[in-house]
Coordinates of C-alpha atoms (C1' of nucleotides) in Angstrom, one line a residue:
Chain G
M1399 CA -27.3 -2.5 21.3
P1400 CA -24.1 -3.4 23.1
S1401 CA -24.5 -2.9 26.6
P1402 CA -22.6 0.3 28.1
E1403 CA -20.5 -2.3 29.7
A1404 CA -19.3 -3.4 27.0
I1405 CA -18.7 -0.4 25.2
K1406 CA -17.0 1.5 27.8
V1407 CA -14.1 -2.0 27.7
W1408 CA -13.8 -1.7 23.8
A1409 CA -13.3 2.3 24.2
R1410 CA -10.9 2.2 26.9
L1411 CA -9.0 -1.0 25.0
M1412 CA -8.7 0.9 21.9
R1413 CA -7.7 4.4 23.5
V1414 CA -5.4 2.7 26.0
S1415 CA -3.8 0.5 23.8
R1416 CA -2.7 3.2 21.4
Q1417 CA -1.7 5.4 23.6
L1418 CA 0.6 2.9 24.8
M1419 CA 1.8 1.8 21.6
E1420 CA 2.6 5.4 20.4
R1421 CA 4.4 5.6 23.7
A1422 CA 6.6 3.0 22.9
E1423 CA 7.2 4.0 19.6
D1424 CA 8.0 7.3 20.6
A1425 CA 10.8 6.1 23.3
L1426 CA 12.4 3.9 20.4
K1427 CA 12.7 7.0 17.6
E1428 CA 14.1 8.9 20.6
G1429 CA 16.8 6.3 20.9
G1430 CA 17.2 6.2 16.7
L1431 CA 15.8 2.6 16.8
P1432 CA 12.9 1.2 14.3
P1433 CA 9.9 0.9 14.6
L1434 CA 7.9 -1.7 16.7
A1435 CA 7.2 -3.4 13.5
W1436 CA 10.6 -4.2 12.9
Y1437 CA 10.9 -5.9 16.6
D1438 CA 8.0 -8.0 16.1
V1439 CA 9.4 -9.6 13.3
L1440 CA 12.7 -9.7 14.3
H1441 CA 11.8 -11.3 17.2
E1442 CA 10.1 -14.2 15.6
L1443 CA 13.2 -14.9 13.7
A1444 CA 15.1 -14.3 16.4
E1445 CA 12.7 -17.1 18.3
A1446 CA 12.9 -19.3 14.8
G1447 CA 16.8 -19.2 15.2
E1448 CA 18.7 -20.9 12.2
A1449 CA 16.1 -22.5 10.4
G1450 CA 14.3 -19.5 9.5
L1451 CA 10.4 -18.7 9.0
R1452 CA 9.1 -18.6 5.4
P1453 CA 7.6 -15.5 5.0
F1454 CA 4.2 -16.8 5.5
Q1455 CA 4.9 -18.3 8.9
L1456 CA 5.5 -14.8 9.7
I1457 CA 2.4 -13.4 8.5
E1458 CA 0.8 -16.6 10.7
R1459 CA 2.8 -15.4 13.4
T1460 CA 1.8 -12.0 13.5
L1461 CA -1.0 -9.5 12.4
F1462 CA 0.8 -7.9 9.4
A1463 CA -0.8 -8.2 5.8
Q1464 CA 0.7 -10.3 3.1
Y1465 CA 2.4 -7.3 1.1
N1466 CA 2.9 -5.4 4.4
I1467 CA 5.1 -8.2 5.3
S1468 CA 6.7 -8.6 2.0
R1469 CA 7.7 -4.8 1.6
L1470 CA 8.8 -5.0 5.4
L1471 CA 10.9 -7.9 5.0
A1472 CA 13.1 -5.8 1.7
R1473 CA 13.4 -3.2 4.1
L1474 CA 15.1 -5.2 6.8
E1475 CA 16.9 -7.2 3.9
A1476 CA 18.1 -3.9 2.6
G1477 CA 19.5 -3.2 5.8
G1478 CA 21.2 -6.0 6.5
L1479 CA 19.4 -7.3 9.1
V1480 CA 17.8 -10.3 7.7
E1481 CA 18.8 -12.3 4.9
K1482 CA 16.5 -14.3 2.0
L1483 CA 17.5 -18.1 1.1
P1484 CA 16.0 -19.5 -1.0
V1485 CA 14.0 -22.6 -0.1
A1486 CA 15.1 -26.6 -1.3
D1487 CA 11.9 -28.0 -2.0
D1488 CA 9.4 -24.9 -3.0
G1489 CA 11.1 -22.5 -5.7
R1490 CA 8.9 -20.0 -5.1
G1491 CA 9.5 -19.7 -1.8
Q1492 CA 12.5 -18.2 1.0
T1493 CA 13.5 -18.6 3.9
I1494 CA 14.0 -15.5 5.7
R1495 CA 17.0 -15.5 9.2
V1496 CA 18.1 -12.4 11.1
T1497 CA 22.0 -11.8 10.8
A1498 CA 23.9 -11.0 13.2
T1499 CA 23.7 -7.3 13.2
G1500 CA 19.8 -8.2 13.4
R1501 CA 20.1 -10.3 16.7
E1502 CA 22.2 -7.1 18.1
T1503 CA 19.5 -4.4 16.4
R1504 CA 16.9 -6.5 18.2
R1505 CA 19.1 -6.6 21.5
R1506 CA 19.0 -2.8 21.6
M1507 CA 15.8 -2.2 20.4
W1508 CA 14.4 -4.9 23.6
A1509 CA 16.3 -2.4 26.0
V1510 CA 13.7 0.5 24.8
Y1511 CA 11.3 -1.3 24.5
G1512 CA 11.3 -3.9 27.8
R1513 CA 11.7 -0.3 29.9
S1514 CA 8.6 1.0 28.1
I1515 CA 6.4 -2.2 28.9
A1516 CA 7.9 -2.0 32.0
D1517 CA 7.4 1.3 33.3
L1518 CA 3.6 1.5 31.0
V1519 CA 2.4 -1.9 32.2
G1520 CA 4.5 -3.8 34.7
A1521 CA 4.7 -0.7 37.2
K1522 CA 0.6 -0.2 37.2
L1523 CA -0.5 -3.3 38.1
S1524 CA 0.3 -6.2 40.5
T1525 CA 1.2 -9.4 39.6
V1526 CA -2.6 -10.8 40.2
E1527 CA -4.1 -8.1 38.3
L1528 CA -1.3 -8.6 35.2
N1529 CA -2.9 -12.3 35.1
T1530 CA -6.6 -11.2 35.5
V1531 CA -5.6 -9.2 33.3
S1532 CA -4.5 -11.4 30.5
A1533 CA -6.9 -14.1 30.7
M1534 CA -9.7 -12.3 30.2
L1535 CA -7.8 -10.6 27.1
G1536 CA -7.6 -13.8 26.2
R1537 CA -11.1 -14.5 26.3
L1538 CA -11.8 -11.9 23.8
R1539 CA -9.4 -13.6 20.8
D1540 CA -10.5 -14.8 17.9
P1541 CA -11.7 -17.9 18.4
P1542 CA -9.7 -20.6 16.1
V1543 CA -11.3 -20.8 12.9
D1544 CA -12.7 -24.1 11.7
H1545 CA -12.2 -25.2 8.5
Chain Z
M301 CA 13.4 -6.2 32.3
P302 CA 9.5 -6.3 32.6
S303 CA 8.1 -9.8 34.0
P304 CA 6.8 -12.0 32.1
E305 CA 3.7 -11.2 33.4
A306 CA 3.6 -7.8 32.5
I307 CA 5.0 -9.2 28.7
K308 CA 2.2 -11.4 28.4
V309 CA -0.6 -8.2 29.0
W310 CA 1.3 -6.2 26.9
A311 CA 1.4 -9.0 23.6
R312 CA -2.5 -9.6 24.2
L313 CA -3.4 -6.3 24.7
M314 CA -1.6 -5.0 21.2
R315 CA -2.8 -8.4 19.3
V316 CA -6.5 -8.2 21.0
S317 CA -6.9 -4.7 20.1
R318 CA -5.2 -5.2 16.7
Q319 CA -7.3 -7.7 16.0
L320 CA -11.0 -6.6 17.0
M321 CA -9.8 -3.4 15.3
E322 CA -9.7 -4.9 12.1
R323 CA -12.8 -6.8 12.6
A324 CA -14.6 -3.7 13.3
E325 CA -13.1 -1.7 10.2
D326 CA -14.2 -5.2 7.5
A327 CA -17.6 -5.0 9.6
L328 CA -17.8 -1.0 8.2
K329 CA -16.4 -1.9 5.2
E330 CA -18.4 -4.7 3.9
G331 CA -21.4 -2.7 4.6
G332 CA -20.0 -0.2 2.4
L333 CA -19.4 2.7 5.2
P334 CA -16.8 4.9 6.2
P335 CA -13.8 3.9 8.1
L336 CA -13.7 3.8 11.9
A337 CA -11.6 7.3 12.4
W338 CA -14.6 8.7 11.0
Y339 CA -16.7 7.4 13.3
D340 CA -14.7 8.7 16.3
V341 CA -14.6 12.6 14.9
L342 CA -19.0 12.4 13.9
H343 CA -19.1 10.9 17.5
E344 CA -17.7 13.7 19.1
L345 CA -19.2 16.2 16.9
A346 CA -22.8 14.5 17.5
E347 CA -22.2 14.9 21.3
A348 CA -21.2 18.6 21.0
G349 CA -24.3 19.4 19.4
E350 CA -24.8 22.6 17.4
A351 CA -22.5 24.7 19.2
G352 CA -19.8 22.0 17.1
L353 CA -16.5 21.7 18.6
R354 CA -12.7 23.4 17.6
P355 CA -10.4 21.2 15.3
F356 CA -7.6 21.0 18.7
Q357 CA -10.5 20.1 20.6
L358 CA -11.3 17.2 18.9
I359 CA -7.2 16.7 19.0
E360 CA -7.8 16.5 22.4
R361 CA -10.9 14.3 22.6
T362 CA -9.5 11.4 19.9
L363 CA -5.8 10.5 19.4
F364 CA -5.6 11.9 16.0
A365 CA -2.4 13.8 15.3
Q366 CA -3.3 17.6 14.1
Y367 CA -2.5 17.3 10.5
N368 CA -4.6 14.2 10.9
I369 CA -7.5 15.8 12.0
S370 CA -6.7 18.3 9.5
R371 CA -7.5 16.2 6.8
L372 CA -9.9 14.2 8.4
L373 CA -12.3 17.1 8.6
A374 CA -11.1 18.4 4.6
R375 CA -12.3 14.6 3.6
L376 CA -15.6 14.7 6.2
E377 CA -16.7 18.4 4.7
A378 CA -15.9 17.4 1.0
G379 CA -18.3 14.3 2.0
G380 CA -20.7 16.5 3.1
L381 CA -20.3 15.1 6.9
V382 CA -19.8 18.1 8.4
E383 CA -19.8 21.8 7.9
K384 CA -17.0 24.3 8.8
L385 CA -17.8 27.7 10.1
P386 CA -15.7 31.0 11.0
V387 CA -15.5 32.2 14.6
A388 CA -16.3 35.1 16.0
D389 CA -13.6 35.7 18.2
D390 CA -10.4 34.3 16.5
G391 CA -9.9 34.5 13.7
R392 CA -7.6 31.5 13.2
G393 CA -9.7 28.8 14.1
Q394 CA -13.4 27.7 12.9
T395 CA -16.1 25.7 14.2
I396 CA -16.8 22.1 13.3
R397 CA -20.4 21.4 13.3
V398 CA -22.6 17.6 12.0
T399 CA -24.4 18.1 9.1
A400 CA -27.6 16.2 9.1
T401 CA -26.0 13.7 6.7
G402 CA -22.9 13.7 9.3
R403 CA -25.5 12.4 11.9
E404 CA -27.4 9.6 9.5
T405 CA -23.9 8.4 8.5
R406 CA -23.2 8.4 12.0
R407 CA -26.4 6.5 12.7
R408 CA -25.7 3.8 10.2
M409 CA -22.5 3.0 11.3
W410 CA -23.2 2.7 15.0
A411 CA -25.8 0.1 13.4
V412 CA -23.0 -2.3 12.3
Y413 CA -19.9 -0.4 14.9
G414 CA -22.4 -1.6 17.7
R415 CA -22.8 -5.0 16.6
S416 CA -19.3 -5.5 16.5
I417 CA -18.6 -4.4 20.3
A418 CA -21.2 -6.7 21.1
D419 CA -20.1 -9.5 19.3
L420 CA -16.2 -9.1 20.0
V421 CA -16.6 -8.1 23.4
G422 CA -19.8 -8.3 24.9
A423 CA -20.5 -11.5 24.5
K424 CA -17.3 -12.7 25.3
L425 CA -17.9 -11.7 29.1
S426 CA -20.3 -11.2 31.6
T427 CA -20.7 -7.4 33.4
V428 CA -18.9 -8.1 36.2
E429 CA -16.0 -9.0 33.9
L430 CA -16.3 -6.2 31.7
N431 CA -16.4 -3.9 34.8
T432 CA -13.3 -5.0 36.1
V433 CA -11.4 -4.8 32.6
S434 CA -12.2 -1.3 32.5
A435 CA -11.2 -0.5 35.8
M436 CA -7.9 -2.0 35.1
L437 CA -7.2 -0.5 32.1
G438 CA -8.2 2.7 33.5
R439 CA -5.4 1.9 35.9
L440 CA -3.2 1.9 32.6
R441 CA -4.4 5.3 30.9
D442 CA -1.5 7.8 31.2
P443 CA -1.7 9.6 34.2
P444 CA -2.5 13.6 33.6
V445 CA 0.7 15.3 32.6
D446 CA 1.7 17.6 34.9
H447 CA 2.5 20.8 33.5
Chain F
dT986 C1' 1.0 -36.0 -18.5
dC987 C1' -1.1 -31.7 -18.6
dA988 C1' -4.7 -28.1 -17.5
dA989 C1' -7.2 -25.7 -14.1
dG990 C1' -6.8 -23.9 -9.7
dC991 C1' -4.0 -23.2 -5.9
dT992 C1' -0.3 -21.1 -3.0
dT993 C1' 3.6 -18.1 -2.6
dG994 C1' 5.4 -13.9 -2.6
dA995 C1' 6.5 -9.0 -5.4
dT996 C1' 4.5 -4.7 -7.0
dG997 C1' 1.7 -0.8 -9.6
dC998 C1' -1.1 2.5 -7.9
dA999 C1' -3.9 5.4 -5.0
dA1000 C1' -5.1 7.1 -0.7
dT1001 C1' -3.1 7.7 4.1
dT1002 C1' 0.4 8.5 7.2
dG1003 C1' 4.1 11.2 9.5
dC1004 C1' 7.5 15.1 9.7
dA1005 C1' 8.7 19.3 9.1
dT1006 C1' 7.3 23.8 7.9
dC1007 C1' 4.1 27.5 6.7
dT1008 C1' 1.0 31.0 7.2
dA1009 C1' -2.5 33.8 9.7
dC1010 C1' -3.8 35.7 13.8
dC1011 C1' -3.6 36.2 18.6
dT1012 C1' -1.9 37.6 23.3
dC1013 C1' 1.3 39.7 26.3
dG1014 C1' 5.2 43.1 27.6
dT1015 C1' 6.8 46.9 27.4
Chain D
dA929 C1' 1.4 50.7 19.6
dC930 C1' 4.1 47.1 18.5
dG931 C1' 7.5 43.5 17.9
dA932 C1' 8.1 38.7 20.3
dG933 C1' 6.4 34.7 21.0
dG934 C1' 2.8 31.7 21.5
dT935 C1' -1.5 28.9 19.0
dA936 C1' -4.9 27.3 15.0
dG937 C1' -5.1 24.9 11.3
dA938 C1' -2.9 23.7 6.5
dT939 C1' 0.3 21.8 3.4
dG940 C1' 5.0 19.8 0.8
dC941 C1' 6.9 15.8 0.8
dA942 C1' 8.4 11.1 2.0
dA943 C1' 7.3 6.7 3.5
dT944 C1' 4.3 3.8 4.7
dT945 C1' -0.2 1.3 3.8
dG946 C1' -4.2 -0.9 1.4
dC947 C1' -6.2 -2.7 -2.7
dA948 C1' -5.8 -5.3 -6.3
dT949 C1' -3.5 -7.6 -9.6
dC950 C1' 0.4 -10.4 -11.4
dA951 C1' 4.1 -13.6 -12.1
dA952 C1' 5.9 -18.3 -10.7
dG953 C1' 6.0 -22.2 -9.1
dC954 C1' 3.4 -26.3 -6.8
dT955 C1' -0.2 -29.8 -7.2
dT956 C1' -4.5 -32.8 -8.3
dG957 C1' -7.8 -34.7 -11.0
dA958 C1' -8.9 -36.9 -15.0

DNA sequence: TCAAGCTTGATGCAATTGCATCTACCTCGT
DNA sequence: ACGAGGTAGATGCAATTGCATCAAGCTTGA
């Protein structure tokens, strides 16, 4: 039912992304660093700065499920990489903020992760090609759900 | 260290692939069908035909880890979708072959999975664009490891 | 104001994954 | 012929994921 071209894109997309992800994970593991999932969260939190982010905001920004974020944050807190602060105007909520240790860990992860990206993607395509791929992948993103 | 363009491609690649995969999984789940991983294996086995495939060949063709295939095959066998046959000239090995039920399940999965691919990819890019993306993703594949 | 319903985040439990290791069998060099 | 080392596949155990559900706190409408 899908065209052969669509099938090929799907197959390569799934295969390449898994393969590259695995490679990046391996590089981190080899460096004794935490998994990629931690990076994603630390990255968002680092961008958010002192204000921090609510867990539900992390869910919006990343693709993690709610229960996944909940437990990931518990692990990050246990590791001293983030801290949970109560929220003034919402007794249910909490604000998550990176600690200095968290920032440092993120920095060390980026040294490895960034190199992986450079090697696995940057070195394989020209700038023009990279922009083309970005544009086309952008077209595959979810159309914003209306409601 | 990687260029901004490379980072953008990486980010979109990871995000889009996860998102699309999830959508396809959801569609299968909604249809009461098994997960995508099962499809991959059933697909390879269906292509292999009566001769079947050895587990290690499935590992080469897919991106599953050895223990993963081992247990996935156990589940497939338990579900009656594949059968394990002894191999004549290698007492350790086994040959995996799809059963009629397995083929039928694959067919029903494809009805849903194929539609997902058509909707999520085929409908979003022209044939020319699809070919462009395939070509570029192809360049990101592992260079064959020499040994 | 207060009950119904929603949102936020946590958690018990089952299934899956990852890691390390194991067993059985093959292959090759001597 | 046999012992060392390699390959095929399974599995015990810990960590993670997924699902369903929960508790606590908000919000809204009558």
